[in-house]
C-alpha cells in the first residue's frame, strides 16, 4: 500500500511541482468551485497511476492544481464513492496520496439530505462532527505506522479553529451557516422516511454517502479537516414525487456560490 501511495504522490509532484499545503474535495454538483481557481495543472484521474476512475454523472474526475487567494491548492473535482463498488481503500487512496505530497489541510464538501427540522433546502451546514454508519471503516486491516496509529483519536475530527474562521466569516458577511453532525452511510438508495427520522433521533443533522471515510483517513494521518454540506433535500419533508439525484445536483450548483465564499475564507486564513 505504501509503495503505491508514494509512487502516485511522486508522479503528481513530478508532473506539477505542487508545493501547497491544502487539498479540497468537491462533492456532487460542486465542481464549479474550480472556476475560482487559477488553474496551473489539470490531470484526468484516468491518467494518474493507481487512481480509481469515477463513473457517475456530475463527477468530472479531475485533479486540479492551481491558486486561490494566492495559495496553491489541490482540488479533487469528483470523488470516489463506496456505493460505486470501490473498496474503502480506493475511496480514501487520494487522501493518503495528498498527505505524502505534503498536504496538511483537507477541505471537504458534499451534497446531503437534511435531518434537522430547522434546515432548509439550499442551506449550508458546517460539519462539526460525524457519525459513521457505513458499517465498515477505511482503517480496517494492517496498520501502516508510517501513516498513523492503530487506534487514532476521532474526538476532534473537524478542526475547531477552522470552524471558528468560517463562523466569523459567515457572521460578518451576514450569511446563514448552520452547524451540525453529518451521518455517512453507504447509499446508493436514499433513506426511507423511518430512516431519516432515526438519523434525526440519533443526533444527525445531515446525511450523505461520502466524506466520513476520507475524514477518518485524514485524521489517522493527523491532517486538519474542515467540512461543509450543502443541504440539497430535506429528509424530514420529502416532496410528493420523492428524492432525486437531479434535484440534489441542481440545488448543489445554486448553493455552490456560498460554499465557494466559505472555502475561500478558510483557505485565505491557512
Ligand atoms: N441521503 C443520502 N445522501 C444524500 C442525500 C440524502 O437525502 N441528499 C444528497 N445526498
PDB file of C-alpha atoms in Angstrom, residues 27-29 55-59 81 83 111 188 190 209 232-233 242-252:
ATOM      1  CA  UNK A  27     -18.885  16.874  -3.763  1.00  0.00           C
ATOM      2  CA  UNK A  28     -21.732  16.199  -6.181  1.00  0.00           C
ATOM      3  CA  UNK A  29     -22.679  19.270  -8.199  1.00  0.00           C
ATOM      4  CA  UNK A  55     -18.314   6.603 -13.000  1.00  0.00           C
ATOM      5  CA  UNK A  56     -21.404   8.656 -12.161  1.00  0.00           C
ATOM      6  CA  UNK A  57     -22.929  11.782 -13.728  1.00  0.00           C
ATOM      7  CA  UNK A  58     -21.943  15.030 -12.001  1.00  0.00           C
ATOM      8  CA  UNK A  59     -18.439  13.805 -11.140  1.00  0.00           C
ATOM      9  CA  UNK A  81     -17.920   6.606  -3.550  1.00  0.00           C
ATOM     10  CA  UNK A  83     -21.591   2.688  -3.473  1.00  0.00           C
ATOM     11  CA  UNK A 111     -24.384  17.223  -1.027  1.00  0.00           C
ATOM     12  CA  UNK A 188     -26.996   4.377  -3.080  1.00  0.00           C
ATOM     13  CA  UNK A 190     -31.932   7.395  -0.447  1.00  0.00           C
ATOM     14  CA  UNK A 209     -22.964   8.847   1.095  1.00  0.00           C
ATOM     15  CA  UNK A 232     -29.920  19.592  -1.229  1.00  0.00           C
ATOM     16  CA  UNK A 233     -33.126  17.988   0.041  1.00  0.00           C
ATOM     17  CA  UNK A 242     -39.707  11.677  -3.744  1.00  0.00           C
ATOM     18  CA  UNK A 243     -35.962  12.408  -3.719  1.00  0.00           C
ATOM     19  CA  UNK A 244     -33.978  12.589  -6.929  1.00  0.00           C
ATOM     20  CA  UNK A 245     -30.337  12.828  -7.910  1.00  0.00           C
ATOM     21  CA  UNK A 246     -31.216  15.631 -10.335  1.00  0.00           C
ATOM     22  CA  UNK A 247     -32.679  17.756  -7.535  1.00  0.00           C
ATOM     23  CA  UNK A 248     -29.541  17.109  -5.495  1.00  0.00           C
ATOM     24  CA  UNK A 249     -27.299  18.334  -8.334  1.00  0.00           C
ATOM     25  CA  UNK A 250     -29.464  21.386  -9.169  1.00  0.00           C
ATOM     26  CA  UNK A 251     -29.528  22.651  -5.592  1.00  0.00           C
ATOM     27  CA  UNK A 252     -25.827  21.958  -5.112  1.00  0.00           C
TER      28      UNK A 252
END
